[in-house]
Structure formats: structure tokens, C-alpha cells
Short mmCIF file of C-alpha atoms in Angstrom, two decimals:
data_model
loop_
_atom_site.label_atom_id
_atom_site.label_comp_id
_atom_site.label_asym_id
_atom_site.label_seq_id
_atom_site.Cartn_x
_atom_site.Cartn_y
_atom_site.Cartn_z
CA UNK A 1 -10.90 9.59 15.29
CA UNK A 2 -9.16 9.88 11.92
CA UNK A 3 -9.18 7.62 8.63
CA UNK A 4 -6.33 6.25 6.64
CA UNK A 5 -5.55 9.76 5.30
CA UNK A 6 -5.13 11.77 8.49
CA UNK A 7 -8.51 13.29 8.05
CA UNK A 8 -11.46 12.99 10.44
CA UNK A 9 -12.88 9.55 10.06
CA UNK A 10 -15.99 9.33 7.79
CA UNK A 11 -18.67 6.77 7.50
CA UNK A 12 -18.13 3.93 5.08
CA UNK A 13 -19.49 5.09 1.94
CA UNK A 14 -20.83 3.32 -1.22
CA UNK A 15 -17.75 4.88 -3.27
CA UNK A 16 -15.34 3.13 -0.68
CA UNK A 17 -17.21 -0.27 -1.57
CA UNK A 18 -16.67 0.55 -5.31
CA UNK A 19 -13.04 1.29 -5.00
CA UNK A 20 -12.34 -1.80 -3.02
CA UNK A 21 -14.25 -3.88 -5.54
CA UNK A 22 -12.27 -2.30 -8.40
CA UNK A 23 -8.94 -3.17 -6.80
CA UNK A 24 -10.12 -6.65 -6.03
CA UNK A 25 -11.07 -7.08 -9.63
CA UNK A 26 -7.65 -5.57 -10.59
CA UNK A 27 -5.69 -8.09 -8.50
CA UNK A 28 -7.97 -11.11 -9.91
CA UNK A 29 -7.18 -9.57 -13.33
CA UNK A 30 -3.42 -9.62 -12.84
CA UNK A 31 -3.72 -13.39 -12.41
CA UNK A 32 -5.25 -13.95 -15.93
CA UNK A 33 -1.74 -14.31 -17.64
CA UNK A 34 -1.28 -17.41 -15.29
CA UNK A 35 1.62 -18.46 -13.24
CA UNK A 36 4.45 -20.95 -13.14
CA UNK A 37 6.05 -22.55 -9.94
CA UNK A 38 9.66 -22.74 -9.35
CA UNK A 39 9.95 -24.31 -5.73
CA UNK A 40 7.49 -26.12 -3.35
CA UNK A 41 4.54 -25.41 -5.49
CA UNK A 42 4.42 -21.69 -4.78
CA UNK A 43 3.36 -19.83 -7.91
CA UNK A 44 4.98 -16.76 -9.40
CA UNK A 45 2.32 -14.28 -10.38
CA UNK A 46 1.71 -10.61 -11.12
CA UNK A 47 -0.97 -10.32 -8.52
CA UNK A 48 1.38 -9.08 -5.85
CA UNK A 49 1.72 -6.00 -8.07
CA UNK A 50 -2.06 -5.36 -7.63
CA UNK A 51 -1.56 -5.80 -3.63
CA UNK A 52 1.19 -3.15 -3.71
CA UNK A 53 -1.18 -0.61 -5.66
CA UNK A 54 -4.31 -1.44 -3.54
CA UNK A 55 -2.36 -0.43 -0.34
CA UNK A 56 -0.74 2.66 -1.98
CA UNK A 57 -3.66 4.11 -3.51
CA UNK A 58 -6.57 2.98 -1.18
CA UNK A 59 -4.54 3.34 1.92
CA UNK A 60 -4.12 0.64 4.60
CA UNK A 61 -7.79 0.19 5.73
CA UNK A 62 -9.27 -0.05 2.29
CA UNK A 63 -6.23 -1.74 0.58
CA UNK A 64 -6.22 -4.53 3.12
CA UNK A 65 -9.98 -4.89 2.66
CA UNK A 66 -9.60 -5.20 -1.12
CA UNK A 67 -7.49 -8.09 -0.71
CA UNK A 68 -9.80 -9.67 1.97
CA UNK A 69 -12.64 -9.25 -0.52
CA UNK A 70 -10.49 -11.24 -3.23
CA UNK A 71 -9.77 -13.95 -0.84
CA UNK A 72 -13.14 -14.24 0.51
CA UNK A 73 -14.24 -14.88 -3.08
CA UNK A 74 -11.48 -17.16 -3.69
CA UNK A 75 -12.38 -19.33 -0.48
CA UNK A 76 -15.92 -19.39 -1.92
CA UNK A 77 -14.83 -21.31 -4.89
CA UNK A 78 -14.28 -18.49 -7.45
CA UNK A 79 -11.21 -19.12 -9.63
CA UNK A 80 -9.48 -15.71 -8.89
CA UNK A 81 -6.04 -16.66 -8.22
CA UNK A 82 -3.36 -17.03 -11.12
CA UNK A 83 -3.83 -20.16 -12.94
CA UNK A 84 -7.53 -20.31 -12.24
CA UNK A 85 -7.00 -21.53 -8.56
CA UNK A 86 -9.80 -21.16 -6.08
CA UNK A 87 -11.39 -22.99 -3.41
CA UNK A 88 -10.55 -23.49 0.34
CA UNK A 89 -7.71 -25.83 -0.97
CA UNK A 90 -5.44 -22.99 -1.70
CA UNK A 91 -5.47 -21.98 1.98
CA UNK A 92 -3.78 -25.12 3.02
CA UNK A 93 -1.28 -25.31 0.44
CA UNK A 94 2.49 -24.13 0.32
CA UNK A 95 1.23 -20.46 -0.85
CA UNK A 96 -1.28 -20.03 1.87
CA UNK A 97 1.12 -17.71 4.16
CA UNK A 98 1.58 -15.59 1.02
CA UNK A 99 -1.94 -15.13 0.45
CA UNK A 100 -2.57 -14.02 4.19
CA UNK A 101 0.62 -12.06 3.75
CA UNK A 102 -1.23 -10.02 1.00
CA UNK A 103 -3.42 -8.55 3.58
CA UNK A 104 -0.66 -7.50 5.93
CA UNK A 105 1.38 -6.37 2.95
CA UNK A 106 -1.25 -4.02 1.51
CA UNK A 107 -1.83 -2.67 5.04
CA UNK A 108 1.80 -1.87 5.62
CA UNK A 109 2.15 -0.32 2.21
CA UNK A 110 -0.69 1.92 2.75
CA UNK A 111 0.64 2.92 6.29
CA UNK A 112 4.00 3.99 4.85
CA UNK A 113 2.73 5.66 1.89
CA UNK A 114 0.07 7.68 3.79
CA UNK A 115 2.11 8.14 6.80
CA UNK A 116 2.68 11.81 6.39
CA UNK A 117 0.54 14.98 5.11
CA UNK A 118 3.31 15.55 2.69
CA UNK A 119 3.01 14.05 -0.80
CA UNK A 120 5.02 10.92 -0.86
CA UNK A 121 8.16 10.90 -2.33
CA UNK A 122 9.64 8.23 -4.92
CA UNK A 123 11.77 6.92 -2.11
CA UNK A 124 9.06 6.62 0.62
CA UNK A 125 6.86 4.92 -2.11
CA UNK A 126 9.72 2.54 -2.91
CA UNK A 127 10.31 1.86 0.66
CA UNK A 128 6.54 0.99 1.08
CA UNK A 129 6.76 -1.47 -1.77
CA UNK A 130 9.74 -3.35 -0.60
CA UNK A 131 8.82 -3.36 3.16
CA UNK A 132 5.18 -4.02 2.72
CA UNK A 133 5.14 -5.60 -0.66
CA UNK A 134 7.92 -7.94 -0.41
CA UNK A 135 9.25 -8.31 3.35
CA UNK A 136 6.03 -8.57 5.23
CA UNK A 137 4.52 -11.06 2.75
CA UNK A 138 7.56 -13.12 2.93
CA UNK A 139 7.34 -12.95 6.79
CA UNK A 140 3.92 -14.64 6.30
CA UNK A 141 4.61 -16.89 3.55
CA UNK A 142 7.94 -18.54 4.49
CA UNK A 143 7.09 -20.23 7.76
CA UNK A 144 3.98 -21.49 6.14
CA UNK A 145 5.73 -22.71 3.08
CA UNK A 146 8.36 -24.41 5.44
CA UNK A 147 5.54 -26.08 7.37
CA UNK A 148 3.92 -27.50 4.49
CA UNK A 149 7.12 -28.55 2.53
CA UNK A 150 8.71 -29.92 5.71
CA UNK A 151 11.95 -28.03 4.96
CA UNK A 152 13.68 -26.14 7.49
CA UNK A 153 13.05 -22.28 7.51
CA UNK A 154 16.67 -21.28 6.31
CA UNK A 155 16.34 -23.95 3.39
CA UNK A 156 13.11 -22.55 2.48
CA UNK A 157 14.39 -18.89 2.64
CA UNK A 158 17.29 -19.78 0.61
CA UNK A 159 15.24 -21.70 -2.06
CA UNK A 160 12.84 -18.73 -2.22
CA UNK A 161 15.45 -16.21 -3.28
CA UNK A 162 14.56 -17.24 -6.83
CA UNK A 163 11.41 -15.00 -6.20
CA UNK A 164 13.10 -11.96 -5.20
CA UNK A 165 14.33 -10.54 -8.69
CA UNK A 166 10.69 -10.61 -9.77
CA UNK A 167 9.51 -9.26 -6.68
CA UNK A 168 11.76 -6.29 -6.98
CA UNK A 169 10.71 -5.63 -10.62
CA UNK A 170 7.14 -5.48 -9.46
CA UNK A 171 8.14 -3.03 -6.56
CA UNK A 172 9.60 -0.74 -9.14
CA UNK A 173 6.78 -0.92 -11.41
CA UNK A 174 4.44 -0.06 -8.61
CA UNK A 175 6.73 2.66 -7.49
CA UNK A 176 6.56 4.08 -10.97
CA UNK A 177 2.80 3.79 -11.30
CA UNK A 178 2.05 5.40 -7.88
CA UNK A 179 4.53 8.21 -8.43
CA UNK A 180 3.01 8.80 -12.11
CA UNK A 181 -0.46 8.88 -10.66
CA UNK A 182 0.41 11.29 -7.94
CA UNK A 183 1.55 13.84 -10.56
CA UNK A 184 -1.10 13.03 -13.23
CA UNK A 185 -4.25 12.23 -11.10
CA UNK A 186 -3.77 12.90 -7.32
CA UNK A 187 -7.49 12.78 -6.76
CA UNK A 188 -7.21 8.91 -7.08
CA UNK A 189 -5.86 8.86 -3.63
CA UNK A 190 -8.76 10.78 -2.21
CA UNK A 191 -6.76 13.07 0.05
CA UNK A 192 -5.15 16.44 -0.08
CA UNK A 193 -1.41 16.15 0.05
CA UNK A 194 0.61 19.02 1.28
CA UNK A 195 3.57 19.74 -0.97
CA UNK A 196 7.06 20.90 -0.06
CA UNK A 197 6.32 24.18 -1.79
CA UNK A 198 3.26 24.82 0.33
CA UNK A 199 5.07 24.05 3.56
CA UNK A 200 7.75 26.54 2.58
CA UNK A 201 5.29 29.23 1.78
CA UNK A 202 3.71 28.74 5.08
CA UNK A 203 7.09 28.89 6.97
CA UNK A 204 7.97 32.08 5.11
CA UNK A 205 4.69 33.68 5.81
CA UNK A 206 5.11 32.69 9.46
CA UNK A 207 8.50 34.28 9.74
CA UNK A 208 7.69 37.47 7.59
CA UNK A 209 7.92 40.85 9.44
CA UNK A 210 4.12 41.46 8.78
CA UNK A 211 3.30 38.31 10.35
CA UNK A 212 5.52 39.12 13.33
CA UNK A 213 4.05 42.56 13.51
CA UNK A 214 0.42 41.09 13.64
CA UNK A 215 1.44 38.59 16.19
CA UNK A 216 2.93 41.40 18.34
CA UNK A 217 -0.48 43.41 17.85
CA UNK A 218 -2.34 40.42 18.91
CA UNK A 219 -0.53 40.10 22.21
CA UNK A 220 -0.73 43.89 23.01
CA UNK A 221 -3.55 44.61 25.43
CA UNK A 222 -6.07 47.18 24.64
CA UNK A 223 -5.74 50.81 25.64
CA UNK A 224 -7.89 51.39 28.80
#
């Protein structure tokens, strides 16, 4: 079996727990500036930015686990959501679907960013942030918001368009952050990315006359 990064799956290590805890704390810290509500009691916060980073840097499995850890502590009563919200009541309000969507969002972001052995490009990272960090979260959040506010799903979707510009800004910031980290400190991702240059070098070596000669020699049967 293989892990999130395409390498043989290893046992869950203490360092994995530490990284999960760090990103759970990061998402919680991003809620410290507070939030404000525009429609239906759903708050606009910076915490989605942390969800995007968790999925991209930790990968799908650990990224989703970081969000699960945060939400578990929140359900236990800790005021870790923006505005000092906590307790089981946040999971029955209009924003409940978005919170569950954070888990799926981090998972999808991680799957897209880590979908290839090649180092992710800016465009692949941006796609991950938009699909996982926005569309997937909305897919979970809008139906629950519609149910709680007793508005039709189309009405809820139209009214929620006010959130989209802010979400796009967070997606851009997350893309820039991840792309910068890939260049400056790739070890943060705990995997060996294959660059385009290395793939080209391997291709040229495979097509070189020397390589072809060695391959022909390997196929030549030994003399009797």
C-alpha cells in the first residue's frame, strides 16, 4: 500500500501527530481575528485558508485529520472557531455543513496537489484551492444552510455569492504560500518531488546511443 505521497505506506509516526497538531492549531489561530456574518448567520473567516494549507502541505490523509482534530476539540467545547465559537451547537447551525466540508475540502486539496510524482505547478495548486477549498466546501455547506434557514437551494446559492470574492482571495494567497514553500523549503511536504528537469534528463539518458548500446548488449546472448 502507498501513502498520500505515492511512497510505500509507513506506520503513523509521532511526527505525523505533531504536524497534524500544528495545522489544527494554525486553523484555530486564523480564527483569532474574529469573523462577521453577511447572510443566514454563516461567518466569513480566514480559517478556510488554513484548511487549504493543511491539505496541500500535509496531503489528503493528514490534512483531513488536522481538520477532524480541530472540529473534535470544538465539539468538546473549546472556542476554536472564529469569534470564539465552540460546543456542539455550532454543528446544528447554518454553518454546520461548511465545517464538515472543511474535512472533504482538505482531502480534495491534498489529492490534487499530491496527485503526481512531479512537483506541483502553480496552476495545479490553484486548481486544488478552487476545487477543494471552495467548490467542495460549498457543496457541503449550501444544502445544510438551505435546510437550516428554510430557503430554497437556489436562493441560498445566490445569496452566498457574497462569500466568493473573499474565498478567491484566500485561494490565491494559499497558492502563493504553497508555491513559495515548494521553492524555499520543499522538505515541509515530506516527499521527494520529481522536477521537469530530472524527467527530461532521464528521458535523454534513455535515448542516448550509449544507453541503446548497453540495452542491445544486454539482449545479446552469451557466446557458446
